[in-house]
């Protein structure tokens, strides 16, 4: 357990909790006393649950397709059914599937990118709002990206731009309801190989070159000249989710080693 207990008696939904930043967030808030609802389509989320329970934490999992409104509603309903309310929603689902110039994207690929990196956050915010408005209390943290200004991932950039607009619009609209809404714009982040790859097909030579261009651009724009760690992203997300940021709303916080996006 963490020495800090910022989430004692708080019910926290973490989406995309099976791996990467989402896993880190779920473990962190659980260690600080949260009752955690971990939503993911991957069975690997059960391994995160086991880790939380091993350390005495309180969590449940739900398999849900968050690219649909029904999936988002099911997550919120499960949280209320199990714990009685929702205090915090952390939207972590997203991530570029392909890295290539915009003209190389097919219609189907563009739709898949937007469905993956905009709609899960949009639907989850919509699903949780009635509960938070009823309680006149709530915190939403959206995971965006500094790649709103980046190359070879325009559909992803557009999706995360949408997340930023959603964040500021909701914050303005619902401050009167005691709801705070912020986002972390993550920079390039070192992470273990994904257990469930976003794109399972082997990369072509062109795709490898386009991917390298993204890596080079990310490092070149970062003052610190390196990728961040998962924990560095988790720290910022958890700060915004906690009462430590009680006078912050409608803010997009870049966590990219100096790259403002």
Short mmCIF file of C-alpha atoms in Angstrom, two decimals:
data_model
loop_
_atom_site.label_atom_id
_atom_site.label_comp_id
_atom_site.label_asym_id
_atom_site.label_seq_id
_atom_site.Cartn_x
_atom_site.Cartn_y
_atom_site.Cartn_z
CA UNK A 1 0.00 0.00 0.00
CA UNK A 2 1.12 3.55 -0.69
CA UNK A 3 1.88 5.87 2.23
CA UNK A 4 -0.46 8.35 0.55
CA UNK A 5 -4.17 7.56 0.61
CA UNK A 6 -5.57 10.22 -1.72
CA UNK A 7 -8.33 7.89 -2.93
CA UNK A 8 -9.54 6.46 0.35
CA UNK A 9 -13.31 5.78 0.09
CA UNK A 10 -13.35 6.88 -3.56
CA UNK A 11 -14.76 4.85 -6.42
CA UNK A 12 -12.55 5.13 -9.50
CA UNK A 13 -13.18 3.81 -13.02
CA UNK A 14 -10.03 3.20 -15.07
CA UNK A 15 -10.51 2.27 -18.72
CA UNK A 16 -7.85 0.48 -20.74
CA UNK A 17 -6.50 -0.98 -17.49
CA UNK A 18 -5.00 -4.21 -18.84
CA UNK A 19 -1.60 -2.85 -19.82
CA UNK A 20 0.59 0.21 -20.22
CA UNK A 21 -0.42 3.52 -18.65
CA UNK A 22 -3.90 2.27 -17.74
CA UNK A 23 -2.46 -0.62 -15.77
CA UNK A 24 -0.11 1.75 -13.98
CA UNK A 25 -2.96 4.10 -13.08
CA UNK A 26 -5.14 1.27 -11.77
CA UNK A 27 -2.33 -0.07 -9.58
CA UNK A 28 -1.52 3.42 -8.26
CA UNK A 29 -5.04 4.46 -7.30
CA UNK A 30 -5.70 1.04 -5.75
CA UNK A 31 -2.55 1.39 -3.66
CA UNK A 32 -3.88 4.75 -2.46
CA UNK A 33 -7.16 3.34 -1.21
CA UNK A 34 -9.50 3.48 -4.22
CA UNK A 35 -12.22 1.00 -5.03
CA UNK A 36 -11.35 0.41 -8.68
CA UNK A 37 -13.45 -0.64 -11.65
CA UNK A 38 -11.08 -1.73 -14.42
CA UNK A 39 -12.62 -1.81 -17.88
CA UNK A 40 -10.89 -3.49 -20.80
CA UNK A 41 -11.57 -5.86 -23.68
CA UNK A 42 -8.45 -7.90 -22.89
CA UNK A 43 -8.38 -10.83 -20.49
CA UNK A 44 -5.01 -9.53 -19.27
CA UNK A 45 -6.93 -7.15 -17.01
CA UNK A 46 -7.48 -10.16 -14.73
CA UNK A 47 -3.73 -10.21 -14.06
CA UNK A 48 -3.92 -6.61 -12.89
CA UNK A 49 -6.83 -7.53 -10.62
CA UNK A 50 -4.80 -10.35 -9.09
CA UNK A 51 -1.91 -7.96 -8.44
CA UNK A 52 -4.20 -5.45 -6.72
CA UNK A 53 -5.83 -8.11 -4.58
CA UNK A 54 -2.46 -9.57 -3.65
CA UNK A 55 -1.59 -6.23 -2.07
CA UNK A 56 -4.89 -5.92 -0.24
CA UNK A 57 -6.64 -3.63 -2.71
CA UNK A 58 -10.31 -3.56 -3.69
CA UNK A 59 -11.11 -3.85 -7.40
CA UNK A 60 -13.32 -5.49 -9.99
CA UNK A 61 -13.04 -5.95 -13.74
CA UNK A 62 -15.52 -5.64 -16.56
CA UNK A 63 -15.10 -6.68 -20.17
CA UNK A 64 -16.59 -3.92 -22.30
CA UNK A 65 -16.36 -2.55 -25.83
CA UNK A 66 -15.92 1.14 -25.11
CA UNK A 67 -16.17 2.05 -28.77
CA UNK A 68 -19.92 1.75 -28.13
CA UNK A 69 -22.18 3.78 -25.87
CA UNK A 70 -23.72 0.56 -24.54
CA UNK A 71 -20.28 -0.63 -23.45
CA UNK A 72 -19.60 2.63 -21.61
CA UNK A 73 -23.02 2.52 -19.94
CA UNK A 74 -22.34 -1.04 -18.78
CA UNK A 75 -19.13 0.04 -17.05
CA UNK A 76 -20.81 2.87 -15.17
CA UNK A 77 -23.75 0.63 -14.24
CA UNK A 78 -21.36 -2.01 -12.89
CA UNK A 79 -19.58 0.59 -10.77
CA UNK A 80 -22.85 1.83 -9.27
CA UNK A 81 -24.15 -1.70 -8.74
CA UNK A 82 -20.96 -2.75 -6.94
CA UNK A 83 -19.86 0.37 -5.08
CA UNK A 84 -22.89 2.65 -5.11
CA UNK A 85 -21.46 5.62 -7.01
CA UNK A 86 -18.64 6.92 -9.22
CA UNK A 87 -16.26 9.56 -7.90
CA UNK A 88 -13.56 9.51 -10.58
CA UNK A 89 -13.42 8.45 -14.23
CA UNK A 90 -10.01 8.05 -15.88
CA UNK A 91 -10.31 7.58 -19.64
CA UNK A 92 -7.23 5.79 -20.93
CA UNK A 93 -8.43 3.91 -24.03
CA UNK A 94 -6.78 5.02 -27.26
CA UNK A 95 -3.59 4.84 -29.24
CA UNK A 96 -2.52 5.16 -32.85
CA UNK A 97 -2.97 1.97 -34.84
CA UNK A 98 -1.02 3.03 -37.93
CA UNK A 99 1.82 5.48 -38.48
CA UNK A 100 1.90 6.82 -42.03
CA UNK A 101 1.18 9.93 -44.10
CA UNK A 102 -2.51 10.84 -44.19
CA UNK A 103 -2.91 10.11 -47.89
CA UNK A 104 -1.88 6.50 -47.21
CA UNK A 105 -4.83 5.89 -44.87
CA UNK A 106 -7.88 4.12 -46.25
CA UNK A 107 -11.41 5.19 -45.35
CA UNK A 108 -11.75 2.13 -43.11
CA UNK A 109 -8.48 2.85 -41.31
CA UNK A 110 -9.46 6.46 -40.60
CA UNK A 111 -12.76 5.31 -39.09
CA UNK A 112 -10.96 2.72 -36.95
CA UNK A 113 -8.50 5.31 -35.63
CA UNK A 114 -11.29 7.69 -34.60
CA UNK A 115 -13.37 4.89 -33.11
CA UNK A 116 -10.40 3.85 -31.02
CA UNK A 117 -9.01 7.17 -29.83
CA UNK A 118 -12.03 9.49 -29.58
CA UNK A 119 -15.22 7.53 -29.02
CA UNK A 120 -14.28 5.53 -25.89
CA UNK A 121 -13.58 8.81 -24.07
CA UNK A 122 -16.65 10.51 -25.54
CA UNK A 123 -18.97 7.63 -24.62
CA UNK A 124 -17.57 7.15 -21.11
CA UNK A 125 -17.92 10.85 -20.31
CA UNK A 126 -21.51 10.77 -21.53
CA UNK A 127 -22.26 7.61 -19.57
CA UNK A 128 -20.90 8.90 -16.24
CA UNK A 129 -22.30 12.44 -16.36
CA UNK A 130 -25.83 11.71 -15.08
CA UNK A 131 -24.36 10.01 -11.99
CA UNK A 132 -21.91 12.82 -11.29
CA UNK A 133 -24.54 15.51 -11.88
CA UNK A 134 -26.90 13.72 -9.48
CA UNK A 135 -24.18 13.64 -6.82
CA UNK A 136 -22.97 17.19 -7.62
CA UNK A 137 -19.47 15.82 -7.46
CA UNK A 138 -16.98 14.10 -9.74
CA UNK A 139 -13.61 14.14 -11.43
CA UNK A 140 -12.85 13.14 -15.02
CA UNK A 141 -9.32 12.77 -16.34
CA UNK A 142 -8.90 12.17 -20.06
CA UNK A 143 -5.69 10.84 -21.56
CA UNK A 144 -4.86 12.93 -24.61
CA UNK A 145 -1.55 13.29 -26.45
CA UNK A 146 0.99 15.88 -27.49
CA UNK A 147 0.69 14.18 -30.89
CA UNK A 148 -2.11 16.61 -31.75
CA UNK A 149 0.94 18.26 -33.30
CA UNK A 150 2.77 15.35 -34.88
CA UNK A 151 3.49 13.58 -38.13
CA UNK A 152 2.28 10.34 -39.73
CA UNK A 153 -0.80 9.91 -37.50
CA UNK A 154 -3.31 12.57 -38.56
CA UNK A 155 -6.47 10.56 -37.71
CA UNK A 156 -5.07 9.90 -34.23
CA UNK A 157 -4.05 13.55 -33.87
CA UNK A 158 -7.56 14.64 -34.86
CA UNK A 159 -9.07 12.20 -32.35
CA UNK A 160 -6.93 13.51 -29.50
CA UNK A 161 -7.75 17.07 -30.56
CA UNK A 162 -11.36 16.02 -30.10
CA UNK A 163 -10.52 14.72 -26.62
CA UNK A 164 -9.03 18.14 -25.78
CA UNK A 165 -12.16 19.91 -26.99
CA UNK A 166 -14.34 17.49 -25.04
CA UNK A 167 -12.27 18.16 -21.92
CA UNK A 168 -12.51 21.95 -22.01
CA UNK A 169 -16.15 21.97 -23.10
CA UNK A 170 -17.28 19.61 -20.34
CA UNK A 171 -15.27 21.50 -17.74
CA UNK A 172 -16.97 24.77 -18.70
CA UNK A 173 -20.41 23.18 -18.87
CA UNK A 174 -20.29 21.25 -15.61
CA UNK A 175 -18.19 23.24 -13.15
CA UNK A 176 -21.56 24.35 -11.75
CA UNK A 177 -22.24 20.68 -10.93
CA UNK A 178 -19.07 20.24 -8.91
CA UNK A 179 -17.43 18.24 -11.70
CA UNK A 180 -13.80 18.83 -12.66
CA UNK A 181 -12.54 17.72 -16.08
CA UNK A 182 -8.86 17.78 -17.06
CA UNK A 183 -6.58 15.92 -19.44
CA UNK A 184 -2.99 14.76 -19.59
CA UNK A 185 -1.41 15.10 -23.02
CA UNK A 186 1.09 12.28 -22.88
CA UNK A 187 4.36 12.46 -24.75
CA UNK A 188 6.37 9.57 -26.13
CA UNK A 189 6.40 6.89 -23.45
CA UNK A 190 8.63 3.86 -23.03
CA UNK A 191 6.52 0.77 -22.44
CA UNK A 192 6.91 -3.00 -22.66
CA UNK A 193 5.71 -4.63 -25.90
CA UNK A 194 1.93 -4.66 -25.96
CA UNK A 195 0.36 -7.98 -25.04
CA UNK A 196 -2.42 -7.18 -27.48
CA UNK A 197 -0.92 -5.27 -30.44
CA UNK A 198 -2.95 -2.48 -32.00
CA UNK A 199 -1.83 -3.61 -35.44
CA UNK A 200 -0.93 -7.30 -35.59
CA UNK A 201 0.30 -7.24 -39.18
CA UNK A 202 4.08 -7.12 -39.79
CA UNK A 203 5.28 -3.67 -40.84
CA UNK A 204 6.32 -3.06 -44.42
CA UNK A 205 9.61 -1.30 -45.13
CA UNK A 206 7.73 1.95 -45.74
CA UNK A 207 5.81 1.57 -42.49
CA UNK A 208 9.05 1.00 -40.58
CA UNK A 209 10.46 4.20 -42.07
CA UNK A 210 7.30 6.18 -41.20
CA UNK A 211 7.40 4.81 -37.66
CA UNK A 212 11.03 5.87 -37.29
CA UNK A 213 10.10 9.36 -38.46
CA UNK A 214 7.59 9.53 -35.60
CA UNK A 215 10.21 8.42 -33.08
CA UNK A 216 12.74 10.93 -34.38
CA UNK A 217 10.21 13.79 -34.36
CA UNK A 218 9.12 12.93 -30.81
CA UNK A 219 12.66 13.04 -29.45
CA UNK A 220 13.64 16.12 -31.49
CA UNK A 221 10.71 18.14 -30.07
CA UNK A 222 11.32 17.04 -26.49
CA UNK A 223 13.62 19.31 -24.46
CA UNK A 224 14.81 16.35 -22.40
CA UNK A 225 15.74 14.36 -25.49
CA UNK A 226 14.13 11.14 -24.32
CA UNK A 227 10.87 9.26 -23.99
CA UNK A 228 9.07 9.35 -20.65
CA UNK A 229 8.31 6.40 -18.42
CA UNK A 230 4.89 4.95 -17.67
CA UNK A 231 5.23 6.06 -14.06
CA UNK A 232 5.90 9.66 -15.13
CA UNK A 233 2.59 9.66 -17.00
CA UNK A 234 0.79 7.89 -14.16
CA UNK A 235 2.00 10.51 -11.67
CA UNK A 236 0.41 13.34 -13.66
CA UNK A 237 -2.85 11.48 -14.30
CA UNK A 238 -3.27 10.51 -10.66
CA UNK A 239 -2.50 14.08 -9.55
CA UNK A 240 -5.34 15.40 -11.72
CA UNK A 241 -7.65 12.65 -10.45
CA UNK A 242 -6.95 13.55 -6.82
CA UNK A 243 -7.98 16.45 -4.61
CA UNK A 244 -4.41 17.75 -4.95
CA UNK A 245 -5.65 19.43 -8.15
CA UNK A 246 -8.89 20.74 -6.62
CA UNK A 247 -8.57 24.19 -8.25
CA UNK A 248 -7.87 22.86 -11.74
CA UNK A 249 -10.44 22.21 -14.43
CA UNK A 250 -10.54 22.53 -18.21
CA UNK A 251 -6.77 22.13 -18.32
CA UNK A 252 -4.71 20.08 -20.78
CA UNK A 253 -1.43 19.24 -19.05
CA UNK A 254 1.39 18.28 -21.46
CA UNK A 255 3.67 15.60 -20.02
CA UNK A 256 6.21 15.39 -22.77
CA UNK A 257 9.56 16.50 -21.40
CA UNK A 258 9.01 20.06 -22.63
CA UNK A 259 7.12 19.32 -25.83
CA UNK A 260 3.88 21.29 -25.51
CA UNK A 261 2.21 19.53 -28.44
#
